[in-house]
């Protein structure tokens, strides 16, 4: 059949093809929005701005195709290929982007951004190694898919004259009419592109705007928090009124954070495996305290801010007064040396506050962004300590996180399997029961590596003179589920396994007569406890306590998405954990000293007055999204 014969169709047919194309775009967007709204709790109001943006993207492609049909009628082969590309590839890229957004929401609770994607695209070979995938097998599968796609695309292009309604519309338009419609369509697209940043600022959940202008969206990972103007005003006032302590001890400060570091899988906390031999040895050489700590949430962003700002999630201001800034007020040089990508992680770098030196995984290109040895490389390049100015180092390690790179470590537990590579839908679970020990082995190998790298970094600092008079604190940003309740990973629940983190304070070069061994603590206590070791007064807006004070009768708050709760630690003999699922209204109560595994819900036995008190505490702590 000749091309001229294929071009003929009744008028209603090309209208049908137009509706079919609109259905492809609209169908993909509607399916995505259904997941985005009903599974990930986005506001239904996001539908209209998002569909408007998608429609403008489609119009841009239509305008380009109309222009191509007008200009290239005498080159049918090239015309077919170009129009097919403009028809298919924008839609395919939109679908791929939708998949990445859903993956990001499942894995770390936020819409994926281009800055994060670009970092990992450049380190794809490392990702294959981390997820224990065969590079050759992966690329063979990709090659087969590409060949299959190219053959289908060839067939698609060969018949595109029949398929593209733009060509039929162009034949019915005058030259000026076709040009005008083409220009109008492309102007709508260009106008929307330049307006995208402003539109995302007006609707912070619009996913395309968030992906490319992530700074416009306010939020804390999977928590969308409407920051109280009062909290921000109080923070600014505290920042302006805070004065340097007149008499303090300028000890160096070493803050070490392990990502997803769970306390009860560390040998120093009584774990049956020797996962922290170096930390255990150092405890015999230096005055060390171990507290029983809990994170403020079950993910990194709010956990790290809880450490830095001594604030619970529900009261975090827009610009918190952090530990780093307090120490700089006292003449400290503050250096952050971090494994992982904190620069592109939704404003995390800025949330730390002003520092003197900042270095993370994207500041170098010699290693994988989540390889902890990049921290050791940086520490080895530090100059010897002059003693003229006290310093604070904050280190972040990814060895215990699922995307952290594992190196060969002696004494590793085998067989091991990265549970981040297991398929999952709503929850990450083992594909079979025999895989559960492999996932635990993989995590414990990460703790072994964490212990080794912490030892090496501290040895290097000691050799350069930084630890002659220093306070060292080791903690985690959150815990990790390792098969308990059938679950792996973090972020989704508020079980003890995902909230319990280490709180190891070590005094290097000095001793103290204060002790807080074994007390229940929170991440918000870390900054005040460090300052007490230095004799520095904390800001008035901080919510944590210095554990050296001995005052432990209190409530400790935690939250993860719709799960909001409180530890009632008013009695020394028991600690009751109450939490509520605001999406269903269910309430839970556990005695965590008697029932660490949270197997027995004692809610029915609770006293009425206690229930009223806990409910009031939780309602006051719930961020606006779940009130």
Coordinates of C-alpha atoms in Angstrom, one line a residue:
X1 CA 0.0 0.0 0.0
X2 CA 1.4 3.4 -0.9
X3 CA 1.7 6.2 1.6
X4 CA -0.8 8.4 -0.2
X5 CA -3.4 5.6 0.1
X6 CA -2.7 5.2 3.8
X7 CA -3.3 8.9 4.4
X8 CA -6.9 8.7 3.6
X9 CA -9.3 8.1 6.5
X10 CA -12.8 9.4 7.3
X11 CA -12.8 12.5 9.5
X12 CA -14.0 10.7 12.6
X13 CA -11.1 8.4 12.5
X14 CA -8.4 11.0 13.2
X15 CA -10.5 12.4 16.0
X16 CA -10.6 8.9 17.5
X17 CA -6.7 8.7 17.2
X18 CA -6.5 12.1 19.0
X19 CA -8.7 10.8 21.8
X20 CA -6.6 7.6 22.0
X21 CA -3.4 9.7 22.5
X22 CA -5.1 11.8 25.2
X23 CA -6.1 8.6 26.8
X24 CA -2.6 7.3 26.9
X25 CA -1.3 10.5 28.7
X26 CA -4.4 11.0 30.9
X27 CA -4.5 7.3 31.8
X28 CA -0.9 7.2 33.0
X29 CA -1.4 10.4 35.0
X30 CA -4.6 9.2 36.6
X31 CA -3.2 5.8 37.6
X32 CA -0.2 7.6 39.2
X33 CA -2.4 10.1 41.0
X34 CA -4.5 7.3 42.4
X35 CA -1.4 5.8 44.0
X36 CA 0.0 9.2 45.0
X37 CA -3.3 10.3 46.8
X38 CA -4.7 7.1 48.2
X39 CA -1.5 5.2 49.0
X40 CA 0.9 8.0 49.9
X41 CA -1.7 10.4 51.4
X42 CA -1.1 13.3 49.0
X43 CA -3.8 16.0 48.9
X44 CA -6.5 15.5 46.2
X45 CA -6.0 19.1 45.4
X46 CA -2.7 18.2 43.7
X47 CA -4.6 16.6 40.8
X48 CA -5.5 19.8 39.0
X49 CA -2.1 21.5 38.9
X50 CA -0.4 18.2 38.0
X51 CA -2.8 17.4 35.2
X52 CA -2.4 20.9 33.9
X53 CA 1.4 20.5 33.8
X54 CA 1.1 17.2 32.0
X55 CA -1.4 18.6 29.5
X56 CA 1.1 21.5 28.7
X57 CA 3.9 18.9 28.2
X58 CA 1.7 17.1 25.8
X59 CA 0.7 20.3 24.0
X60 CA 4.4 21.1 23.5
X61 CA 4.9 17.8 21.7
X62 CA 1.8 18.3 19.6
X63 CA 3.1 21.8 18.5
X64 CA 6.4 20.4 17.5
X65 CA 4.8 17.6 15.5
X66 CA 2.5 20.0 13.6
X67 CA 5.6 22.1 12.7
X68 CA 7.4 19.0 11.5
X69 CA 4.5 17.9 9.3
X70 CA 4.3 21.4 7.8
X71 CA 8.1 21.6 7.1
X72 CA 9.0 18.0 6.1
X73 CA 6.2 16.8 3.9
X74 CA 8.6 16.0 1.1
X75 CA 10.8 13.8 3.4
X76 CA 8.4 11.0 4.5
X77 CA 11.1 8.7 6.0
X78 CA 12.6 11.4 8.3
X79 CA 9.1 12.7 9.0
X80 CA 7.9 9.4 10.2
X81 CA 10.8 8.9 12.6
X82 CA 10.7 12.4 14.1
X83 CA 7.0 12.4 14.7
X84 CA 7.1 8.9 16.2
X85 CA 9.9 10.0 18.6
X86 CA 7.9 13.1 19.6
X87 CA 4.8 10.9 20.1
X88 CA 6.3 8.1 22.1
X89 CA 9.3 9.3 24.0
X90 CA 7.8 12.1 26.1
X91 CA 5.0 9.7 27.2
X92 CA 7.5 7.0 27.9
X93 CA 9.7 9.4 30.0
X94 CA 6.7 10.5 31.9
X95 CA 5.9 6.9 32.8
X96 CA 9.5 6.1 33.8
X97 CA 9.5 9.2 36.0
X98 CA 6.2 8.1 37.6
X99 CA 7.8 4.8 38.5
X100 CA 10.8 6.5 40.0
X101 CA 8.6 8.8 42.1
X102 CA 6.7 5.8 43.5
X103 CA 10.0 4.0 44.2
X104 CA 11.2 7.0 46.0
X105 CA 8.1 7.3 48.1
X106 CA 8.3 3.6 49.0
X107 CA 12.0 3.7 49.9
X108 CA 12.6 7.0 51.6
X109 CA 9.2 8.7 51.8
X110 CA 9.8 11.6 49.4
X111 CA 9.4 12.4 45.7
X112 CA 12.6 11.6 43.8
X113 CA 14.4 14.7 42.6
X114 CA 16.6 15.1 39.5
X115 CA 19.6 16.0 41.7
X116 CA 19.4 12.6 43.5
X117 CA 18.8 10.7 40.2
X118 CA 21.8 12.3 38.5
X119 CA 24.1 11.3 41.4
X120 CA 23.2 7.6 41.2
X121 CA 23.1 7.5 37.4
X122 CA 26.8 8.3 37.5
X123 CA 27.4 5.4 40.0
X124 CA 25.2 2.7 38.6
X125 CA 28.0 0.1 38.8
X126 CA 28.3 0.6 42.5
X127 CA 24.5 0.2 42.9
X128 CA 24.6 -3.1 41.2
X129 CA 27.3 -4.3 43.6
X130 CA 25.4 -3.0 46.7
X131 CA 22.2 -4.8 45.6
X132 CA 24.3 -8.0 44.8
X133 CA 23.3 -8.0 41.2
X134 CA 25.4 -9.5 38.4
X135 CA 26.6 -6.7 36.1
X136 CA 26.8 -9.0 33.1
X137 CA 23.3 -10.4 33.7
X138 CA 21.8 -7.0 34.2
X139 CA 23.3 -5.5 31.1
X140 CA 22.3 -8.6 29.1
X141 CA 18.7 -8.1 30.2
X142 CA 18.9 -4.4 29.4
X143 CA 20.4 -5.2 25.9
X144 CA 17.6 -7.6 25.1
X145 CA 15.0 -5.1 26.2
X146 CA 16.6 -2.4 24.1
X147 CA 16.7 -4.7 21.0
X148 CA 13.1 -5.6 21.5
X149 CA 12.2 -2.0 22.0
X150 CA 14.0 -0.9 18.9
X151 CA 12.3 -3.6 16.8
X152 CA 8.9 -2.5 18.1
X153 CA 9.8 1.1 17.5
X154 CA 10.8 0.3 13.9
X155 CA 7.3 -1.2 13.3
X156 CA 5.8 1.7 15.0
X157 CA 7.6 4.2 12.7
X158 CA 6.8 2.2 9.6
X159 CA 3.1 2.7 10.2
X160 CA 3.2 6.1 11.8
X161 CA 1.7 7.8 8.8
X162 CA -1.5 5.9 9.6
X163 CA -1.3 6.6 13.3
X164 CA -0.4 10.3 13.7
X165 CA -3.6 12.5 13.7
X166 CA -1.4 15.6 13.5
X167 CA -0.6 14.9 9.9
X168 CA -4.3 14.7 9.0
X169 CA -5.1 17.9 10.9
X170 CA -2.3 19.7 9.2
X171 CA -3.7 18.7 5.8
X172 CA -7.0 20.4 6.7
X173 CA -5.4 23.6 7.9
X174 CA -4.2 26.6 5.9
X175 CA -0.5 27.4 6.2
X176 CA -1.1 30.3 8.5
X177 CA -3.6 28.4 10.6
X178 CA -1.2 25.4 11.1
X179 CA 1.7 27.7 12.0
X180 CA -0.5 29.6 14.5
X181 CA -1.7 26.5 16.2
X182 CA 1.8 25.1 16.4
X183 CA 3.2 28.2 17.9
X184 CA 0.3 28.5 20.4
X185 CA 0.9 24.9 21.6
X186 CA 4.6 25.4 22.1
X187 CA 4.0 28.8 23.9
X188 CA 1.8 27.1 26.4
X189 CA 4.5 24.5 27.0
X190 CA 7.3 27.1 27.4
X191 CA 5.1 29.3 29.6
X192 CA 4.4 26.4 31.9
X193 CA 8.1 25.5 32.1
X194 CA 9.1 28.9 33.3
X195 CA 6.1 29.0 35.7
X196 CA 6.8 25.6 37.1
X197 CA 8.9 26.7 40.1
X198 CA 6.2 29.2 41.2
X199 CA 3.4 26.7 40.8
X200 CA 5.3 24.1 42.9
X201 CA 5.8 26.8 45.6
X202 CA 2.0 27.3 45.7
X203 CA 1.3 23.6 45.9
X204 CA 4.2 21.9 47.6
X205 CA 3.0 18.4 46.8
X206 CA 2.9 18.8 43.0
X207 CA 5.4 16.1 42.0
X208 CA 6.9 17.5 38.8
X209 CA 7.7 20.8 40.5
X210 CA 9.1 19.0 43.6
X211 CA 11.3 16.8 41.3
X212 CA 13.0 19.7 39.6
X213 CA 12.6 22.5 42.2
X214 CA 12.8 20.5 45.4
X215 CA 13.7 23.6 47.4
X216 CA 10.2 24.9 46.8
X217 CA 8.6 22.1 48.8
X218 CA 8.5 22.2 52.6
X219 CA 8.7 18.9 54.4
X220 CA 10.7 16.4 56.4
X221 CA 11.1 13.3 54.2
X222 CA 7.8 11.4 54.6
X223 CA 6.4 14.0 57.0
X224 CA 4.8 17.1 55.6
X225 CA 5.0 19.6 58.4
X226 CA 3.3 22.9 58.6
X227 CA 5.9 24.8 60.7
X228 CA 4.3 26.8 63.5
X229 CA 5.0 30.6 63.1
X230 CA 5.2 30.7 66.9
X231 CA 8.0 28.0 67.0
X232 CA 9.9 29.8 64.3
X233 CA 9.6 33.2 66.1
X234 CA 10.7 31.6 69.4
X235 CA 13.7 30.0 67.6
X236 CA 14.8 33.4 66.1
X237 CA 14.4 35.1 69.4
X238 CA 16.5 32.4 71.1
X239 CA 19.1 32.7 68.4
X240 CA 19.4 36.4 68.9
X241 CA 19.5 36.3 72.7
X242 CA 21.8 33.4 73.2
X243 CA 25.1 34.4 74.7
X244 CA 28.4 32.5 74.9
X245 CA 29.1 30.8 78.2
X246 CA 31.8 32.7 80.0
X247 CA 33.5 29.7 81.6
X248 CA 33.6 26.4 79.6
X249 CA 36.1 23.6 78.9
X250 CA 37.1 23.7 75.2
X251 CA 37.2 20.0 74.6
X252 CA 37.0 18.7 71.1
X253 CA 33.7 17.1 70.1
X254 CA 33.4 14.0 67.9
X255 CA 29.8 13.1 67.0
X256 CA 29.5 9.8 65.1
X257 CA 26.2 8.8 63.5
X258 CA 25.5 5.4 62.0
X259 CA 22.7 5.3 59.5
X260 CA 20.0 2.7 60.5
X261 CA 22.3 1.7 63.4
X262 CA 20.3 -0.5 65.8
X263 CA 21.6 -0.7 69.4
X264 CA 20.6 -4.2 70.2
X265 CA 22.7 -5.6 67.3
X266 CA 25.8 -4.1 68.8
X267 CA 28.0 -6.3 71.0
X268 CA 28.5 -3.5 73.5
X269 CA 24.8 -3.6 74.1
X270 CA 24.7 -7.3 74.9
X271 CA 24.1 -8.7 71.4
X272 CA 25.1 -12.4 71.3
X273 CA 27.4 -11.8 68.3
X274 CA 30.7 -9.8 68.6
X275 CA 29.7 -7.1 66.1
X276 CA 31.6 -4.2 67.9
X277 CA 34.9 -5.6 69.1
X278 CA 36.8 -2.4 68.7
X279 CA 34.2 -0.3 70.5
X280 CA 34.2 -2.9 73.3
X281 CA 38.0 -2.7 73.6
X282 CA 37.9 1.1 73.7
X283 CA 35.4 1.0 76.6
X284 CA 38.0 -0.6 78.7
X285 CA 40.5 2.1 77.9
X286 CA 38.2 5.2 78.2
X287 CA 35.5 6.3 80.5
X288 CA 32.3 5.3 78.7
X289 CA 28.5 5.6 79.3
X290 CA 25.7 3.7 77.5
X291 CA 22.2 5.1 77.6
X292 CA 19.1 3.3 76.3
X293 CA 18.1 5.8 73.6
X294 CA 15.1 6.2 71.2
X295 CA 15.0 8.1 67.9
X296 CA 12.3 10.8 67.3
X297 CA 11.2 9.0 64.2
X298 CA 12.0 6.1 61.9
X299 CA 13.9 7.8 59.1
X300 CA 17.0 9.9 58.5
X301 CA 15.9 13.5 58.0
X302 CA 14.0 14.1 61.3
X303 CA 16.4 11.8 63.2
X304 CA 19.4 13.8 62.2
X305 CA 17.6 17.1 63.0
X306 CA 16.5 15.7 66.3
X307 CA 20.2 15.1 67.1
X308 CA 21.3 18.5 65.9
X309 CA 18.5 20.7 67.1
X310 CA 17.3 18.9 70.3
X311 CA 13.7 19.2 69.0
X312 CA 11.0 16.7 68.6
X313 CA 9.4 16.4 65.2
X314 CA 6.2 18.2 66.1
X315 CA 8.1 21.4 67.2
X316 CA 10.8 21.7 64.7
X317 CA 11.1 25.3 63.4
X318 CA 12.0 26.3 59.9
X319 CA 15.6 27.1 60.8
X320 CA 16.5 25.4 64.0
X321 CA 19.2 26.6 66.4
X322 CA 21.6 23.6 66.1
X323 CA 24.4 22.1 68.1
X324 CA 26.8 23.1 65.4
X325 CA 25.8 26.8 65.6
X326 CA 26.0 26.8 69.4
X327 CA 29.6 25.5 69.2
X328 CA 30.6 28.0 66.6
X329 CA 29.3 30.7 69.0
X330 CA 31.9 29.4 71.4
X331 CA 34.8 29.6 69.0
X332 CA 34.7 26.0 67.6
X333 CA 35.6 25.1 64.1
X334 CA 32.8 22.8 62.9
X335 CA 33.5 20.2 60.3
X336 CA 30.9 17.8 58.8
X337 CA 32.5 14.8 57.0
X338 CA 29.7 12.5 55.9
X339 CA 29.2 9.4 53.8
X340 CA 26.1 9.5 51.7
X341 CA 24.4 12.3 49.7
X342 CA 23.3 14.9 52.2
X343 CA 23.7 17.8 49.7
X344 CA 20.8 16.8 47.5
X345 CA 18.6 15.2 50.2
X346 CA 15.7 17.7 50.4
X347 CA 17.6 20.5 52.1
X348 CA 19.4 18.4 54.7
X349 CA 22.7 20.1 54.2
X350 CA 21.1 23.5 54.9
X351 CA 19.3 22.2 57.9
X352 CA 22.5 21.5 59.7
X353 CA 23.1 25.2 59.9
X354 CA 26.3 27.2 59.4
X355 CA 29.5 25.1 59.5
X356 CA 33.1 25.8 58.7
X357 CA 33.8 22.7 56.6
X358 CA 31.3 20.5 54.7
X359 CA 32.2 17.3 52.9
X360 CA 29.9 14.4 51.9
X361 CA 29.7 11.6 49.3
X362 CA 29.0 13.9 46.4
X363 CA 32.0 16.1 47.2
X364 CA 34.4 13.5 45.7
X365 CA 34.4 11.2 42.8
X366 CA 37.0 8.6 43.8
X367 CA 34.5 6.3 45.6
X368 CA 30.9 5.3 45.7
X369 CA 28.8 8.0 47.4
X370 CA 27.8 5.6 50.2
X371 CA 31.2 4.1 50.8
X372 CA 32.3 4.9 54.3
X373 CA 36.0 4.8 53.4
X374 CA 35.6 8.2 51.7
X375 CA 35.3 9.5 55.3
X376 CA 38.5 7.9 56.3
X377 CA 40.2 9.2 53.2
X378 CA 39.2 12.7 54.2
X379 CA 40.3 12.3 57.8
X380 CA 43.7 11.1 56.6
X381 CA 44.2 14.5 54.8
X382 CA 43.4 16.5 58.0
X383 CA 46.3 18.5 59.4
X384 CA 47.7 17.7 62.9
X385 CA 45.8 19.4 65.6
X386 CA 47.4 22.7 66.7
X387 CA 45.4 23.1 69.9
X388 CA 44.7 26.8 69.2
X389 CA 41.0 26.3 68.4
X390 CA 38.6 23.6 69.7
X391 CA 37.0 21.6 66.9
X392 CA 33.8 19.6 66.4
X393 CA 33.7 16.8 63.9
X394 CA 30.4 15.1 62.8
X395 CA 30.8 11.9 60.9
X396 CA 28.0 10.0 59.2
X397 CA 28.5 6.3 58.1
X398 CA 26.3 4.3 55.8
X399 CA 27.7 0.8 56.5
X400 CA 24.6 -0.3 58.3
X401 CA 22.2 1.0 55.7
X402 CA 20.9 -1.1 52.8
X403 CA 22.5 1.1 50.1
X404 CA 25.8 1.3 51.9
X405 CA 28.8 -0.4 50.3
X406 CA 30.0 -3.5 52.2
X407 CA 33.7 -4.3 52.0
X408 CA 35.3 -7.6 53.0
X409 CA 35.6 -7.7 56.8
X410 CA 37.1 -10.5 58.7
X411 CA 34.6 -12.5 60.7
X412 CA 31.7 -11.8 58.4
X413 CA 28.5 -13.7 58.8
X414 CA 27.5 -15.9 55.8
X415 CA 25.4 -16.5 53.8
X416 CA 24.3 -12.9 53.6
X417 CA 21.6 -11.2 51.4
X418 CA 20.9 -7.5 51.0
X419 CA 17.2 -7.2 51.9
X420 CA 17.0 -4.0 49.9
X421 CA 17.3 -6.1 46.8
X422 CA 14.2 -8.2 47.8
X423 CA 10.9 -7.5 45.9
X424 CA 8.3 -5.7 48.0
X425 CA 5.0 -3.9 47.7
X426 CA 3.6 -2.2 50.7
X427 CA 6.1 -3.7 53.1
X428 CA 9.6 -5.1 52.7
X429 CA 9.5 -8.8 53.7
X430 CA 11.7 -11.8 53.1
X431 CA 10.7 -13.8 50.0
X432 CA 11.0 -17.0 52.0
X433 CA 11.7 -17.9 55.7
X434 CA 15.2 -19.2 54.8
X435 CA 16.1 -15.7 53.6
X436 CA 15.5 -14.1 57.0
X437 CA 18.8 -15.2 58.5
X438 CA 20.6 -14.0 55.4
X439 CA 19.1 -10.6 55.8
X440 CA 20.2 -10.5 59.5
X441 CA 23.7 -11.6 58.5
X442 CA 23.9 -8.8 55.9
X443 CA 22.9 -6.2 58.5
X444 CA 25.3 -7.6 61.1
X445 CA 28.1 -7.5 58.6
X446 CA 27.3 -3.8 58.2
X447 CA 27.7 -3.3 62.0
X448 CA 31.0 -5.1 61.9
X449 CA 32.2 -2.7 59.1
X450 CA 30.8 0.3 61.1
X451 CA 32.8 -0.8 64.1
X452 CA 36.0 -1.1 62.0
X453 CA 35.7 2.2 60.2
X454 CA 34.9 4.1 63.5
X455 CA 38.0 2.5 65.0
X456 CA 40.1 3.5 62.0
X457 CA 38.8 7.1 62.0
X458 CA 39.3 7.5 65.8
X459 CA 42.8 6.1 65.5
X460 CA 43.7 8.6 62.8
X461 CA 42.3 11.5 64.8
X462 CA 44.2 10.3 67.9
X463 CA 47.5 10.2 65.9
X464 CA 46.9 13.8 64.9
X465 CA 46.2 14.9 68.4
X466 CA 42.5 15.6 68.2
X467 CA 41.5 13.1 71.0
X468 CA 43.8 14.3 73.8
X469 CA 40.9 16.0 75.5
X470 CA 37.6 15.1 73.7
X471 CA 34.1 13.9 74.1
X472 CA 33.1 11.2 71.6
X473 CA 29.5 10.3 71.1
X474 CA 28.3 7.4 68.9
X475 CA 24.6 7.1 67.9
X476 CA 22.2 6.3 65.1
X477 CA 19.6 8.3 63.2
X478 CA 17.1 5.5 63.5
X479 CA 17.0 1.7 63.9
X480 CA 16.0 -1.1 61.5
X481 CA 13.5 -3.9 61.3
X482 CA 15.3 -7.2 60.8
X483 CA 12.5 -9.7 60.4
X484 CA 10.5 -8.7 63.5
X485 CA 6.8 -8.8 62.7
X486 CA 8.0 -10.2 59.4
X487 CA 9.4 -6.8 58.3
X488 CA 12.7 -5.5 57.1
X489 CA 13.9 -1.9 56.7
X490 CA 12.7 1.3 58.4
X491 CA 10.5 4.3 57.9
X492 CA 7.0 2.7 58.1
X493 CA 6.4 1.7 61.8
X494 CA 7.3 2.7 65.3
X495 CA 8.3 -0.6 66.8
X496 CA 11.2 -0.7 69.3
X497 CA 13.4 -2.3 66.6
X498 CA 13.2 0.8 64.4
X499 CA 13.4 3.4 67.2
X500 CA 16.1 2.0 69.5
X501 CA 19.5 3.6 68.7
X502 CA 22.8 3.6 70.6
X503 CA 23.9 6.4 72.9
X504 CA 27.5 5.9 73.6
X505 CA 29.4 8.7 75.3
X506 CA 33.1 8.3 75.7
X507 CA 35.4 10.6 77.6
X508 CA 38.9 10.8 76.0
X509 CA 41.6 12.4 78.1
X510 CA 39.4 13.2 81.1
X511 CA 37.1 11.5 83.6
X512 CA 33.8 12.5 85.3
X513 CA 32.0 11.4 88.4
X514 CA 28.5 11.6 86.7
X515 CA 26.9 8.5 85.3
X516 CA 23.7 7.8 83.4
X517 CA 24.3 4.1 82.5
X518 CA 21.2 2.4 81.1
X519 CA 18.7 5.3 81.5
X520 CA 16.0 5.8 78.9
X521 CA 17.0 8.7 76.6
X522 CA 16.0 10.4 73.4
X523 CA 18.0 11.7 70.4
X524 CA 17.0 15.2 71.6
X525 CA 19.2 14.6 74.7
X526 CA 22.4 14.2 72.7
X527 CA 23.1 17.9 72.1
X528 CA 22.4 19.0 75.7
X529 CA 24.5 16.1 77.1
X530 CA 27.5 17.0 74.9
X531 CA 27.2 20.7 76.0
X532 CA 27.1 19.6 79.7
X533 CA 30.5 17.8 79.1
X534 CA 31.9 21.2 78.0
X535 CA 30.2 23.4 80.6
X536 CA 28.1 25.2 78.0
X537 CA 24.5 26.3 78.5
X538 CA 22.0 25.0 75.9
X539 CA 19.6 27.3 74.1
X540 CA 16.3 27.8 76.0
X541 CA 14.2 26.4 73.1
X542 CA 15.9 22.9 73.2
X543 CA 13.6 20.1 74.4
X544 CA 16.2 17.5 75.5
X545 CA 17.9 17.2 78.8
X546 CA 21.5 16.7 79.8
X547 CA 21.7 13.1 81.0
X548 CA 24.3 14.1 83.6
X549 CA 21.6 16.0 85.4
X550 CA 20.0 12.8 86.8
X551 CA 16.4 14.1 86.0
X552 CA 14.7 11.3 84.1
X553 CA 11.0 11.5 85.1
X554 CA 9.5 12.6 81.8
X555 CA 7.7 11.9 78.5
X556 CA 9.6 11.1 75.4
X557 CA 7.9 11.6 72.0
X558 CA 8.2 9.8 68.7
X559 CA 6.4 9.7 65.4
X560 CA 6.4 8.1 62.0
X561 CA 3.8 9.4 59.5
X562 CA 0.4 8.6 61.0
X563 CA 1.9 6.7 64.0
X564 CA 2.4 9.1 67.0
X565 CA 3.3 8.1 70.5
X566 CA 5.0 8.7 73.8
X567 CA 7.1 6.9 76.3
X568 CA 5.9 7.4 79.8
X569 CA 9.1 7.3 81.9
X570 CA 7.8 8.9 85.1
X571 CA 8.5 5.8 87.1
X572 CA 12.0 4.2 87.3
X573 CA 10.5 0.7 87.6
X574 CA 8.6 0.7 84.3
X575 CA 8.4 2.5 81.0
X576 CA 5.1 2.4 79.2
X577 CA 4.9 3.0 75.4
X578 CA 1.6 4.4 74.1
X579 CA 1.0 5.2 70.5
X580 CA -1.9 5.8 68.2
X581 CA -2.5 5.2 64.5
X582 CA -4.2 8.4 63.4
X583 CA -5.3 6.8 60.1
X584 CA -7.4 4.2 61.8
X585 CA -7.9 5.5 65.4
X586 CA -6.3 2.3 66.9
X587 CA -4.4 2.7 70.2
X588 CA -1.6 0.5 71.5
X589 CA 0.2 0.2 74.9
X590 CA 3.3 -1.8 75.8
X591 CA 5.5 -2.2 78.9
X592 CA 8.8 -2.1 77.0
X593 CA 11.0 -3.2 80.0
X594 CA 9.0 -6.4 80.5
X595 CA 8.1 -6.9 76.8
X596 CA 10.9 -5.7 74.5
X597 CA 9.4 -7.4 71.5
X598 CA 6.0 -5.7 72.0
X599 CA 4.2 -9.0 71.8
X600 CA 1.5 -8.2 74.5
X601 CA -0.7 -5.2 74.1
X602 CA -1.7 -4.1 77.6
X603 CA -4.0 -1.3 76.5
X604 CA -7.2 -2.9 78.0
X605 CA -5.5 -2.9 81.4
X606 CA -4.6 0.8 81.4
X607 CA -6.0 3.2 84.0
X608 CA -8.5 5.7 82.7
X609 CA -6.6 8.7 84.0
X610 CA -3.4 7.5 82.4
X611 CA -5.2 7.0 79.1
X612 CA -6.5 10.6 79.2
X613 CA -3.0 11.9 80.0
X614 CA -1.4 9.8 77.1
X615 CA -4.0 10.9 74.6
X616 CA -3.5 14.5 75.5
X617 CA 0.3 14.2 75.2
X618 CA 0.0 12.5 71.8
X619 CA -2.6 15.0 70.4
X620 CA -0.2 17.8 71.4
X621 CA 2.7 16.0 69.7
X622 CA 0.9 15.1 66.5
X623 CA 2.1 17.3 63.6
X624 CA -0.6 19.2 61.7
X625 CA -0.9 16.5 59.0
X626 CA -2.4 14.0 61.4
X627 CA -4.3 16.2 63.9

